[in-house]
Short mmCIF file of C-alpha atoms in Angstrom, two decimals:
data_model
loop_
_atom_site.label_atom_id
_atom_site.label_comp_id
_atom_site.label_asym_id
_atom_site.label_seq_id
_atom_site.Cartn_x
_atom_site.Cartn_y
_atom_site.Cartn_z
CA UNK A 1 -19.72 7.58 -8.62
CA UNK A 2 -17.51 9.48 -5.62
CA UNK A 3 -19.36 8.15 -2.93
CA UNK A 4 -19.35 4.78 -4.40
CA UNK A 5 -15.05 5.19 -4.83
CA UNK A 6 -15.44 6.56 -1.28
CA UNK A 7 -17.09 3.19 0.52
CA UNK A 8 -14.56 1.17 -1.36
CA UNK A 9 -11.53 2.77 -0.15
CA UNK A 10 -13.20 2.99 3.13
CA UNK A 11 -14.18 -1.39 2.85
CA UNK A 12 -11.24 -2.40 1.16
CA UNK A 13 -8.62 -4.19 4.29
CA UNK A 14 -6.07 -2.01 5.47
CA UNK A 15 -3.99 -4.58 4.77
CA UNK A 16 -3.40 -3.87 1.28
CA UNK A 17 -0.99 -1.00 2.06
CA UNK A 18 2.30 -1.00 2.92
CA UNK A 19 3.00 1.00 5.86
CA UNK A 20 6.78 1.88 6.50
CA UNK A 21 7.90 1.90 2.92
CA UNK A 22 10.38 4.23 3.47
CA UNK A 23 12.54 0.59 5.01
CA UNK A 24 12.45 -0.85 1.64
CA UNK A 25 13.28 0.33 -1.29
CA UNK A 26 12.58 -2.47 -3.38
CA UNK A 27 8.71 -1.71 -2.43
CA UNK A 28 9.13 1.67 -2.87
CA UNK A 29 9.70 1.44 -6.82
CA UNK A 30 6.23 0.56 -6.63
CA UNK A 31 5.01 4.27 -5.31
CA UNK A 32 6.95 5.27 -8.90
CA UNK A 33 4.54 3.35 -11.03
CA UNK A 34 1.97 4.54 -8.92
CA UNK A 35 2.37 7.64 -9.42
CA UNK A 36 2.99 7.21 -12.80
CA UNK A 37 -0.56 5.78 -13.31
CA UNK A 38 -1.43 8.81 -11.40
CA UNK A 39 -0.09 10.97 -13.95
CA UNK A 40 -1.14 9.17 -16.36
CA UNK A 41 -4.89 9.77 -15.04
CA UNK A 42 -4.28 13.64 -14.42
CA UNK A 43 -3.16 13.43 -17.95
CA UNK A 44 -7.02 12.57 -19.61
CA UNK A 45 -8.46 14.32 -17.05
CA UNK A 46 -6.86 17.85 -18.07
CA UNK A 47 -7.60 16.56 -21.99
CA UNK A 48 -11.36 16.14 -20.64
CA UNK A 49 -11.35 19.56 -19.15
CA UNK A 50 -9.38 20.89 -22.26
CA UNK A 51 -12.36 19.25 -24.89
CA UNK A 52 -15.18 21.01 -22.83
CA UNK A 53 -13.51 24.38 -22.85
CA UNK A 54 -13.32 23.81 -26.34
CA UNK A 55 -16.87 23.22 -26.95
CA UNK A 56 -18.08 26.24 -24.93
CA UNK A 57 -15.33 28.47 -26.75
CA UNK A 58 -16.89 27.65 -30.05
CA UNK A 59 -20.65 27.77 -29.15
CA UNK A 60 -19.42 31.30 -27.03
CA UNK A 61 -17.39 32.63 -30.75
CA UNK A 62 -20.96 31.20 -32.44
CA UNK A 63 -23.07 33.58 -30.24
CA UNK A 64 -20.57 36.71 -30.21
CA UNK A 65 -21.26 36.49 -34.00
CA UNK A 66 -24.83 36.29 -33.81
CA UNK A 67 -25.82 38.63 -30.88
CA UNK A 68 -23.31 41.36 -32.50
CA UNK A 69 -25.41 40.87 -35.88
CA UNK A 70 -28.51 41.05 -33.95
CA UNK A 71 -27.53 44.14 -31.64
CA UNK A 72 -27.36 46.40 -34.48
CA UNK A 73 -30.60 46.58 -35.49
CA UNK A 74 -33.20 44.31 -32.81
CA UNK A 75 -35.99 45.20 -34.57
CA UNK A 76 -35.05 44.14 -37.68
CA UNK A 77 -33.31 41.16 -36.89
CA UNK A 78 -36.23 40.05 -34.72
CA UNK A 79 -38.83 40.74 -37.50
CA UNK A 80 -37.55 37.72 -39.51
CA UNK A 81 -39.75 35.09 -38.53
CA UNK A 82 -36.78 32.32 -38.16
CA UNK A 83 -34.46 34.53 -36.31
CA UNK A 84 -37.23 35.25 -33.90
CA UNK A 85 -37.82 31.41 -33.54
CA UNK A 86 -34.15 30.73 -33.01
CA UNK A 87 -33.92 33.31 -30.57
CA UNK A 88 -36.72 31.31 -28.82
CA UNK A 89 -34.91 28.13 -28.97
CA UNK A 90 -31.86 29.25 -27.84
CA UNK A 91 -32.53 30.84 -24.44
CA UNK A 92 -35.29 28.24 -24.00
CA UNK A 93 -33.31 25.41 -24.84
CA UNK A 94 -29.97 25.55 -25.24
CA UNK A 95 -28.49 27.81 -22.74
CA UNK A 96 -30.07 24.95 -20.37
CA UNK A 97 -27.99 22.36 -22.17
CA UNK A 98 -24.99 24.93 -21.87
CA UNK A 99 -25.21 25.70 -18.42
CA UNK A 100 -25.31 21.47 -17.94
CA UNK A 101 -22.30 21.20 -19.92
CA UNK A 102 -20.66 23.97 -17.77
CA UNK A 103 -21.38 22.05 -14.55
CA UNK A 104 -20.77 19.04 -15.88
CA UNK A 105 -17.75 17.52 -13.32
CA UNK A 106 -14.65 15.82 -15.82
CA UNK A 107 -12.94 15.04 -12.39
CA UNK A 108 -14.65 11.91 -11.52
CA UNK A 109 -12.53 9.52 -13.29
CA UNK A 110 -9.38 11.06 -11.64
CA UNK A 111 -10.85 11.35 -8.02
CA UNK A 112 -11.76 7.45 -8.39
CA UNK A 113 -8.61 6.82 -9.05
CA UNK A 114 -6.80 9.11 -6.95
CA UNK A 115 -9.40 7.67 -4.04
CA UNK A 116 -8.15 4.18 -4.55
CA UNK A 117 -4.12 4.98 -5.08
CA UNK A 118 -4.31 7.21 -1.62
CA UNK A 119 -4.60 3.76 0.36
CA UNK A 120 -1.38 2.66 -1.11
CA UNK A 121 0.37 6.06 -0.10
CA UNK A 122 3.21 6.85 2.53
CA UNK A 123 2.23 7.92 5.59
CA UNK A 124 3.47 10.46 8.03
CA UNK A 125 5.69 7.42 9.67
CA UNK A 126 7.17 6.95 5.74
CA UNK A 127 8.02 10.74 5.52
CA UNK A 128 9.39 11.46 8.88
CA UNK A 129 11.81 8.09 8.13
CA UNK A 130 12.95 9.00 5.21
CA UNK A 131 13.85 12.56 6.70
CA UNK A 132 15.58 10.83 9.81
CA UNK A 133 17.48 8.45 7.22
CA UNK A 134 19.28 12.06 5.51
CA UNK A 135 20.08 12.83 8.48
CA UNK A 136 21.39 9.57 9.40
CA UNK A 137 23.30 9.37 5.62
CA UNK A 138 24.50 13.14 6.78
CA UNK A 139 26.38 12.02 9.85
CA UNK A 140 27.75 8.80 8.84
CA UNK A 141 29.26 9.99 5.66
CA UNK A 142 30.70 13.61 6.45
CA UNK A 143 28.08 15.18 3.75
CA UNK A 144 27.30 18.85 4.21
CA UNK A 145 23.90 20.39 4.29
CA UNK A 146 23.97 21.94 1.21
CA UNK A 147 25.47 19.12 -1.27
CA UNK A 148 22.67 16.81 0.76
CA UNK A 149 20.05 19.69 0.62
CA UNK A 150 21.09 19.77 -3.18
CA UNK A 151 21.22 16.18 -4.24
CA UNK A 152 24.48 16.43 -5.23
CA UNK A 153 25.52 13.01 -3.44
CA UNK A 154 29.46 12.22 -3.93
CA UNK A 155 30.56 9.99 -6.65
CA UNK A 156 30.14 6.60 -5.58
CA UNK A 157 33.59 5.35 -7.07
CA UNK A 158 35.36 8.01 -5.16
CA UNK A 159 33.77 7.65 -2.33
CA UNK A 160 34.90 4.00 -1.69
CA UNK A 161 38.34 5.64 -2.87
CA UNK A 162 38.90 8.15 -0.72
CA UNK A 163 38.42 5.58 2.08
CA UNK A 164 40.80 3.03 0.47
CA UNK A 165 43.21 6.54 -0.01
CA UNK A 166 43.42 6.58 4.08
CA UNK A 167 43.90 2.65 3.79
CA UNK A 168 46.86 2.25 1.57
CA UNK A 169 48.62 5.44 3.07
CA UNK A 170 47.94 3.57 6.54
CA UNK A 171 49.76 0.38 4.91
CA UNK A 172 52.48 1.91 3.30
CA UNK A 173 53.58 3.95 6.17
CA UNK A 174 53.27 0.26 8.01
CA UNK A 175 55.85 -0.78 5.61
CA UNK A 176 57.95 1.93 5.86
CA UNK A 177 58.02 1.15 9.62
CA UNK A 178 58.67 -2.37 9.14
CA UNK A 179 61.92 -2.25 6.79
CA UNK A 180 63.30 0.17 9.32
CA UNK A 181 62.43 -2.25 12.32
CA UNK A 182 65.21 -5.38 13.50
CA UNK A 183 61.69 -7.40 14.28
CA UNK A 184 59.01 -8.78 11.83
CA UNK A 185 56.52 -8.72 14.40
CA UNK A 186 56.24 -5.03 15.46
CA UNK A 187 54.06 -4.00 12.86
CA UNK A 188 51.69 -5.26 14.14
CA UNK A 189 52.48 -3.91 17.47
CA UNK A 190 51.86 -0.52 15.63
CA UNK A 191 48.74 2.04 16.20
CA UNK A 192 45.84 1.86 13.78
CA UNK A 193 45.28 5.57 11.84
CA UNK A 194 44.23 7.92 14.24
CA UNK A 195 41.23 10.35 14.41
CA UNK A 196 41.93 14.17 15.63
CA UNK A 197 44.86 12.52 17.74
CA UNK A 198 42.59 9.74 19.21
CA UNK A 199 43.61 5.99 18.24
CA UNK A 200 40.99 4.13 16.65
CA UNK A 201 40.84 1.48 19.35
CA UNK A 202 39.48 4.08 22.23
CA UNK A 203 37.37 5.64 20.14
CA UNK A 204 33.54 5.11 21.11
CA UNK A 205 32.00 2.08 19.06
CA UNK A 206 29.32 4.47 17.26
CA UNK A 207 32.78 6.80 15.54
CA UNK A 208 34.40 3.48 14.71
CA UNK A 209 31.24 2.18 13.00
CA UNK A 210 31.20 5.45 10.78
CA UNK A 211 34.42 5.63 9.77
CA UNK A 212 34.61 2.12 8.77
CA UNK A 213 31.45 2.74 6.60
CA UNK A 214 33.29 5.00 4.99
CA UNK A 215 36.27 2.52 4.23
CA UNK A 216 38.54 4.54 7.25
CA UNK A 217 40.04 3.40 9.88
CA UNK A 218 40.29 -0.24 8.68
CA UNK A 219 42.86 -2.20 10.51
CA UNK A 220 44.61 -4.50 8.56
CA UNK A 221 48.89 -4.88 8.81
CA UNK A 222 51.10 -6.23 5.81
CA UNK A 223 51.89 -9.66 7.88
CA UNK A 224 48.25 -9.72 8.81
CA UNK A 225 47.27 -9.21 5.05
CA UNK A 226 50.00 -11.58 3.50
CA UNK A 227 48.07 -14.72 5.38
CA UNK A 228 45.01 -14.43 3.39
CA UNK A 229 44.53 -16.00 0.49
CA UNK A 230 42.35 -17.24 -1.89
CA UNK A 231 41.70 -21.11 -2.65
CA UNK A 232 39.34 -23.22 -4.79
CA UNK A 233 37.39 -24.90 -1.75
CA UNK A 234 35.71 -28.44 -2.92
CA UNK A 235 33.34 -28.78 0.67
CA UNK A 236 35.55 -32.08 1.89
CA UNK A 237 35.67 -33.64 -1.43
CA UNK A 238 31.99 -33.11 -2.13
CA UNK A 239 30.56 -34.01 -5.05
CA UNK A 240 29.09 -31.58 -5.90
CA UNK A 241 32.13 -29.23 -5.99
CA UNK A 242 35.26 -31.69 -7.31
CA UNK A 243 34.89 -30.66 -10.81
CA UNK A 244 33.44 -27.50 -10.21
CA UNK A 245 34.89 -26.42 -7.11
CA UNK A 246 33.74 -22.98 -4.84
CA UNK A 247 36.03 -19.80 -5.36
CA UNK A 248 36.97 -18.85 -1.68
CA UNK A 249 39.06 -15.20 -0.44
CA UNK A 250 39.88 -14.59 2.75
CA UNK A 251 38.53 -11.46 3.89
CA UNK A 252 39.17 -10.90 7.17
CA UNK A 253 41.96 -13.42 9.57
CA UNK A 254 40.42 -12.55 13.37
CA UNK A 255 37.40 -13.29 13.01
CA UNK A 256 37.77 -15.28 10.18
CA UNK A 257 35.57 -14.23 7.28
CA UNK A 258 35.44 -15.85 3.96
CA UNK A 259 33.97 -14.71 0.78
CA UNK A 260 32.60 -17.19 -2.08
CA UNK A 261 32.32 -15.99 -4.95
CA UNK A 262 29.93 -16.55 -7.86
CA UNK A 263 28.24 -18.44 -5.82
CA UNK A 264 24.12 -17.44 -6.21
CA UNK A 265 23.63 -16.77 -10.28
CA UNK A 266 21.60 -13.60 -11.06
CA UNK A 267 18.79 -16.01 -11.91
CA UNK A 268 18.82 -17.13 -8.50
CA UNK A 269 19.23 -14.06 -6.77
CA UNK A 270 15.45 -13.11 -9.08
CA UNK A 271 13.67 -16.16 -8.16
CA UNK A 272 14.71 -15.04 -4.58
CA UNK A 273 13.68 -11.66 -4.53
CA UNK A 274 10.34 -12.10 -6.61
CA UNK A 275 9.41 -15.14 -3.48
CA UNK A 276 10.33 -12.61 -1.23
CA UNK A 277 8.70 -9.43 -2.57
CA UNK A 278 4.90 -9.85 -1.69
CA UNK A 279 5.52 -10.66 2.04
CA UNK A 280 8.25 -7.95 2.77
CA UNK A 281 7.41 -7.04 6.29
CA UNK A 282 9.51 -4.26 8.46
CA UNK A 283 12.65 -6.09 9.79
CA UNK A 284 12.24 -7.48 13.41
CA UNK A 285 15.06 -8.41 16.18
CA UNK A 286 15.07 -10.86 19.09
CA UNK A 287 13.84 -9.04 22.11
CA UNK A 288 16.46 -10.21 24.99
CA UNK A 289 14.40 -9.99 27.48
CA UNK A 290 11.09 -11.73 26.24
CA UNK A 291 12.88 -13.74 22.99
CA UNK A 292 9.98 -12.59 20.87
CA UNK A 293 10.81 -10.87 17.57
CA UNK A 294 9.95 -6.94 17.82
CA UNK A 295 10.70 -4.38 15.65
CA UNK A 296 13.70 -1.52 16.31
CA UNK A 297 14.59 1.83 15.10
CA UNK A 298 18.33 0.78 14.43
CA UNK A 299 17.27 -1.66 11.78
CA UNK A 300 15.83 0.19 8.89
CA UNK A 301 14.94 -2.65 6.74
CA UNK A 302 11.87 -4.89 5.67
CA UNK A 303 12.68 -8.85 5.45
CA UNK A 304 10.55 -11.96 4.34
CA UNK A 305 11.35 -15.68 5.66
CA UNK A 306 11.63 -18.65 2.77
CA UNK A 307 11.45 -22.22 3.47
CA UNK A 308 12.78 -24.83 1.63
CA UNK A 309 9.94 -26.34 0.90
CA UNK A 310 8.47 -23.79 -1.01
CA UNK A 311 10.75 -23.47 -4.20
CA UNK A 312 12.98 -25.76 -5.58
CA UNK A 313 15.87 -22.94 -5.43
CA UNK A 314 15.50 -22.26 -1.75
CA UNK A 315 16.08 -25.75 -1.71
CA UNK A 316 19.02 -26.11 -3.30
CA UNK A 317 20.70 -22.52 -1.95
CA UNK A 318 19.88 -24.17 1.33
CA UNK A 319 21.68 -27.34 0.41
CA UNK A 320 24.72 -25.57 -1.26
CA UNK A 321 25.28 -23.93 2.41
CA UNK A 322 25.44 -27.33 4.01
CA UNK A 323 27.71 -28.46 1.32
CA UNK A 324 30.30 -25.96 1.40
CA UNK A 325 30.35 -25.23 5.38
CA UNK A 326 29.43 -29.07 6.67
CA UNK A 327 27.02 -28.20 8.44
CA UNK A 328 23.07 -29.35 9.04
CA UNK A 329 20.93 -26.53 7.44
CA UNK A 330 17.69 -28.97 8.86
CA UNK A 331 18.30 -27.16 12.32
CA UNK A 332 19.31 -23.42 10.82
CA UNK A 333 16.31 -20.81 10.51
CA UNK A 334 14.96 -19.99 7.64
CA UNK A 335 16.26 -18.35 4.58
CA UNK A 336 15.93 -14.67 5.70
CA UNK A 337 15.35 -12.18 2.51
CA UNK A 338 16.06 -8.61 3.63
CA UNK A 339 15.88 -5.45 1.67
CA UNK A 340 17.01 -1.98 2.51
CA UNK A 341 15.23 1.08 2.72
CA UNK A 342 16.29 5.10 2.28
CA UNK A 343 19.60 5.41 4.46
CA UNK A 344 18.91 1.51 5.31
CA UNK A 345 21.01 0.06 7.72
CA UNK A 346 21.21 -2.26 10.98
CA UNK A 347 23.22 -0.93 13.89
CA UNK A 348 26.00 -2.92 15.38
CA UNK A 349 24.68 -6.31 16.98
CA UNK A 350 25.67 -9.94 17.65
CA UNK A 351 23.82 -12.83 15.71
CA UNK A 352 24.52 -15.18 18.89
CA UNK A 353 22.67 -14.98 21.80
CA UNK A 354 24.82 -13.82 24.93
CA UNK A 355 25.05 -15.28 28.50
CA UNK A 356 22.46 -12.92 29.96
CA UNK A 357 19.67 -13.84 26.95
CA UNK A 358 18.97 -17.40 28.04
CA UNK A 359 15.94 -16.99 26.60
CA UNK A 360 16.70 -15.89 22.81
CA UNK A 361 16.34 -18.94 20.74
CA UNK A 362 14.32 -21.34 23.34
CA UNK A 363 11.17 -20.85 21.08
CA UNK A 364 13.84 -22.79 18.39
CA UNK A 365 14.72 -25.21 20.48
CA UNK A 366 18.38 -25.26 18.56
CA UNK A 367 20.54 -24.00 20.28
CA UNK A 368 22.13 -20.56 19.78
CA UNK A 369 23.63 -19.03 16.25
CA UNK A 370 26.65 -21.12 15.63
CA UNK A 371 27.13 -19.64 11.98
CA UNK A 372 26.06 -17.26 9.65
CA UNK A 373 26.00 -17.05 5.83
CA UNK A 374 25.56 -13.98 4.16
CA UNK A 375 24.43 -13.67 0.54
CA UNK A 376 25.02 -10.41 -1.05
CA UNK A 377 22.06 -10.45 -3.67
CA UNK A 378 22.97 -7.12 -5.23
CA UNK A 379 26.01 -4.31 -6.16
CA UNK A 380 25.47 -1.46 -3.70
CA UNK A 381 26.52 2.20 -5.78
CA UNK A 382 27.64 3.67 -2.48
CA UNK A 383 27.46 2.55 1.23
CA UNK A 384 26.16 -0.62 2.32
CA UNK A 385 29.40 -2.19 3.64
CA UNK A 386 29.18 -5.16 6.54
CA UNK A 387 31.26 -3.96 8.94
CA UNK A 388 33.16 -5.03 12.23
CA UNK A 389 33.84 -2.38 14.45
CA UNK A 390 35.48 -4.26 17.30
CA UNK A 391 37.91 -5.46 14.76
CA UNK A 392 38.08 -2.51 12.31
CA UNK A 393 36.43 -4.77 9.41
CA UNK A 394 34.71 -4.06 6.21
CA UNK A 395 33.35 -5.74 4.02
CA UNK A 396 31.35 -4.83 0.81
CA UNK A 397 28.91 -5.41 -0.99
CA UNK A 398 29.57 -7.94 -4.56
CA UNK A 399 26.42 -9.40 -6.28
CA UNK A 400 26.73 -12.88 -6.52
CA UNK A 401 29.11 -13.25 -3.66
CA UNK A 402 28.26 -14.52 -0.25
CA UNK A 403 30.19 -14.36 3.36
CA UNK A 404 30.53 -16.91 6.25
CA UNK A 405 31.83 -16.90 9.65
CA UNK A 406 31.71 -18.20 12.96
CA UNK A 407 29.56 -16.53 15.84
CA UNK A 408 31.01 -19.32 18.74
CA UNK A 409 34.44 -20.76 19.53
CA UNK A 410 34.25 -24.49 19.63
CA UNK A 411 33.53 -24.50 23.42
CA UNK A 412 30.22 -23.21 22.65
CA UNK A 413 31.50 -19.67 23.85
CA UNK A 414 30.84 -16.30 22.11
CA UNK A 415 33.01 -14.95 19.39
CA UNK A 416 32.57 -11.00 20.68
CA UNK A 417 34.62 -9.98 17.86
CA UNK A 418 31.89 -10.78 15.40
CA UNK A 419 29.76 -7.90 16.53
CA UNK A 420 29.12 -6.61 13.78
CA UNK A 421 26.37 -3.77 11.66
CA UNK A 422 25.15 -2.73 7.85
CA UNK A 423 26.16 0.67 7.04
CA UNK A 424 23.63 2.93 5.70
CA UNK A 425 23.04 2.29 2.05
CA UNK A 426 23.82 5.93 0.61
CA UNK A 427 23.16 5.48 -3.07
CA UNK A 428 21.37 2.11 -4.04
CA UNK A 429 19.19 -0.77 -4.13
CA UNK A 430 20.71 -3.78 -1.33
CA UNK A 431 19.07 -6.80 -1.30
CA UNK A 432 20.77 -9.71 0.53
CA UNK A 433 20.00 -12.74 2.17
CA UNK A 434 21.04 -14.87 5.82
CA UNK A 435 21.06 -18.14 7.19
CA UNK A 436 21.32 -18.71 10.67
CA UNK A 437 23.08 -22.09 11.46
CA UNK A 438 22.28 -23.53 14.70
CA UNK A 439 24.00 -25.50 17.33
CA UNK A 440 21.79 -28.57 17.31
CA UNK A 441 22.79 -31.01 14.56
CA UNK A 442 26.44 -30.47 14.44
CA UNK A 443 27.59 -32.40 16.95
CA UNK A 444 28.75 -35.04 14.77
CA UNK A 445 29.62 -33.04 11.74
CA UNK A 446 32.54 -31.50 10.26
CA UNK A 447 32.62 -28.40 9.61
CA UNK A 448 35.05 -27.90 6.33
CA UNK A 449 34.95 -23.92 5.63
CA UNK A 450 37.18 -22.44 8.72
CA UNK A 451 38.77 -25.16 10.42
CA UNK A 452 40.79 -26.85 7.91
CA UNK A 453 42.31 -23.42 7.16
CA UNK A 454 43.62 -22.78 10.54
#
């Protein structure tokens, strides 16, 4: 029966595992139930093991009996015609069937199963990740060894507000500042919170990426925050959104940023992810140098591409972008369905190709990244936030809720201010979704999302 287990798992493709699960950790909830059948398995195995010691415990008790009888007086005992036929039988007979039930193996079932399960584990790659991604959660987040070592990760609530603590101090100092000033406008001529004496603005781009993760050192003034609003938005007098218009907020002013909200229903967001979920391959980037997508050790993440074709609900996400921005979604790339792994995250980047990566997007033959549209498709506990460092932006994650901005200036030139990364997820499952929106196609559009706002 092994060896037979044994050719399977050595026949069966390769491609049947999932290698790098430790980048997803919607595919890792899968190693759980694995295990669980594992268990499961041990379980009747030990009950197997457990129901032949019992046998050879009584027939042992049956025999301590009978040989302590029989010790006492051999001859006599012997001298009995049956007993000395018994005595016959037994060593004849059944201490052979005794001895077989002693090496009898109860294992195989578990081994089988063990065999096949072992093709589906983690690898060395998995564990080694997963101990880089502590690390990783360790440094970004301030956590020290032994409340990491420990479990004891911080409350998720307070650790959103002890960021939002430095915030509001930050703005209420502002205020202070601005009451006492003859001018309107310095305050936001003021510096952002410092860091050990060092303004935010010099710091390197790696500190200002972890302390905006951890809601600090966001830079937001009062007459910066009192110009964003939020606004029904009907798309241009679409249809589609008159009656039922789109609930817009204004997240962030330079670069603009604007959240939707309710916009993707939970049912949605399902159909999505369950699409998604089978092909779940280890995130790739575009390779500036070649354009080819490659895979990169600052994007811990696995991601699946959905066309509209394929499910009537692609379809009409896709065509509830082009309705609220005014855009042509024919030219964008494909929906893009990523999920986050342990300490999951995606270093800062641009979407847009940049003057010295001609070659990014020629395969596409669309022109470069005009747009994106961000879907959050789940609540994140802790961590997770979309952040801007060259700005001081955050912005976090809301199930249901989707952001949008610009990546080029209407000359076709670079928005550098939209650089921009995913924060390690610290506690939680993210799931979200992209579209890319492409140059080609909008020339004669027009666009309704940003540019009516200005």
């Amino acid at each position: 029966m092994i060896w037979v287990v044994l050719m399977m798992a050595i026949l069966l493709p390769q491609s049947l595992a999932h290698p790098g699960f430790f980048t997803s950790i919607g595919q890792m909830t899968d190693l759980i139930h694995n295990e669980k059948d594992l268990v499961t398995s041990l379980k009747d195995y030990i009950k197997a093991e457990e129901d032949k010691l019992e046998q050879i415990k009584k027939w042992a008790e049956k025999l301590d009996r009978l040989t302590s009888t029989a010790t006492k007086d051999p001859e006599g005992f012997v001298g009995h015609p049956v007993n000395a036929f018994k005595l016959m039988k037994r060593l004849n007979t059944e201490w052979s069937e005794l001895e077989n039930l002693i090496l009898k193996d109860m294992s195989d079932g578990f081994i089988s199963n063990l065999t096949i399960q072992r093709q589906y584990f983690p690898n060395d790659e998995d564990q080694v990740g997963a101990a880089k991604a502590l690390f990783r959660l360790q440094d970004t987040y301030n956590l020290d060894t032994n409340t990491i070592s420990k479990g004891n990760l911080p409350d998720p609530e307070h650790q959103r507000a002890n960021g939002n603590l430095v915030y509001f101090e930050y703005i209420m100092s502002k205020e202070k500042d601005a009451n006492k000033s003859a001018s309107g406008d310095q305050s936001d001529q003021k510096t952002a919170p410092k860091k050990k004496g060092i303004a935010v603005d010099y710091l390197p781009e790696r500190q200002k990426y972890e302390m905006l993760c951890r809601g600090e050192g966001i830079k937001m003034t009062p007459r910066r925050q009192k110009r964003l609003f939020c606004r029904y938005h009907d798309g241009n007098r679409n249809p589609k959104f008159i009656l039922a218009p789109a609930k817009q907020e204004d997240e962030w002013d330079k670069p603009r940023i604007i959240r939707f909200h309710d916009i993707i229903s939970d049912a949605e967001n399902e159909i999505v992810k369950d699409l998604a979920k089978p092909r779940l391959s280890r995130a790739t980037v575009h390779d500036p140098e070649t354009g080819k997508l490659t895979t990169a050790q600052y994007r811990v993440s696995k991601s699946a591409w959905l066309s509209g074709y394929e499910d009537p609900v692609v379809s009409r996400i896709n065509m509830r972008i082009q309705d609220l921005t005014g855009l042509d979604v024919s030219t964008a790339e494909e929906l893009q369905v990523a999920n986050y792994g342990v300490g999951g995250q995606y270093e800062p980047h641009f979407d847009f190709a940049r003057k010295d990566e001609p070659d990014a997007f020629r395969e596409l033959g669309t022109g470069n990244r005009i747009a994106t549209w961000l879907f959050y498709m789940s609540d994140v506990s802790a961590g997770g936030a979309t952040v801007f460092p060259e700005v001081g932006a955050s912005v976090w994650p809301k199930k249901g809720t989707a952001v949008f901005w610009y990546n080029l200036f209407a000359s076709g030139e670079g928005d550098y201010s939209t650089r921009h990364a995913a924060c390690p997820v610290l506690v939680g499952n993210k799931w979200v979704s992209n579209k890319w929106l492409h140059e080609r196609g909008q020339e004669f559009r027009r666009p309704c999302t940003l540019s009516e706002l200005e």
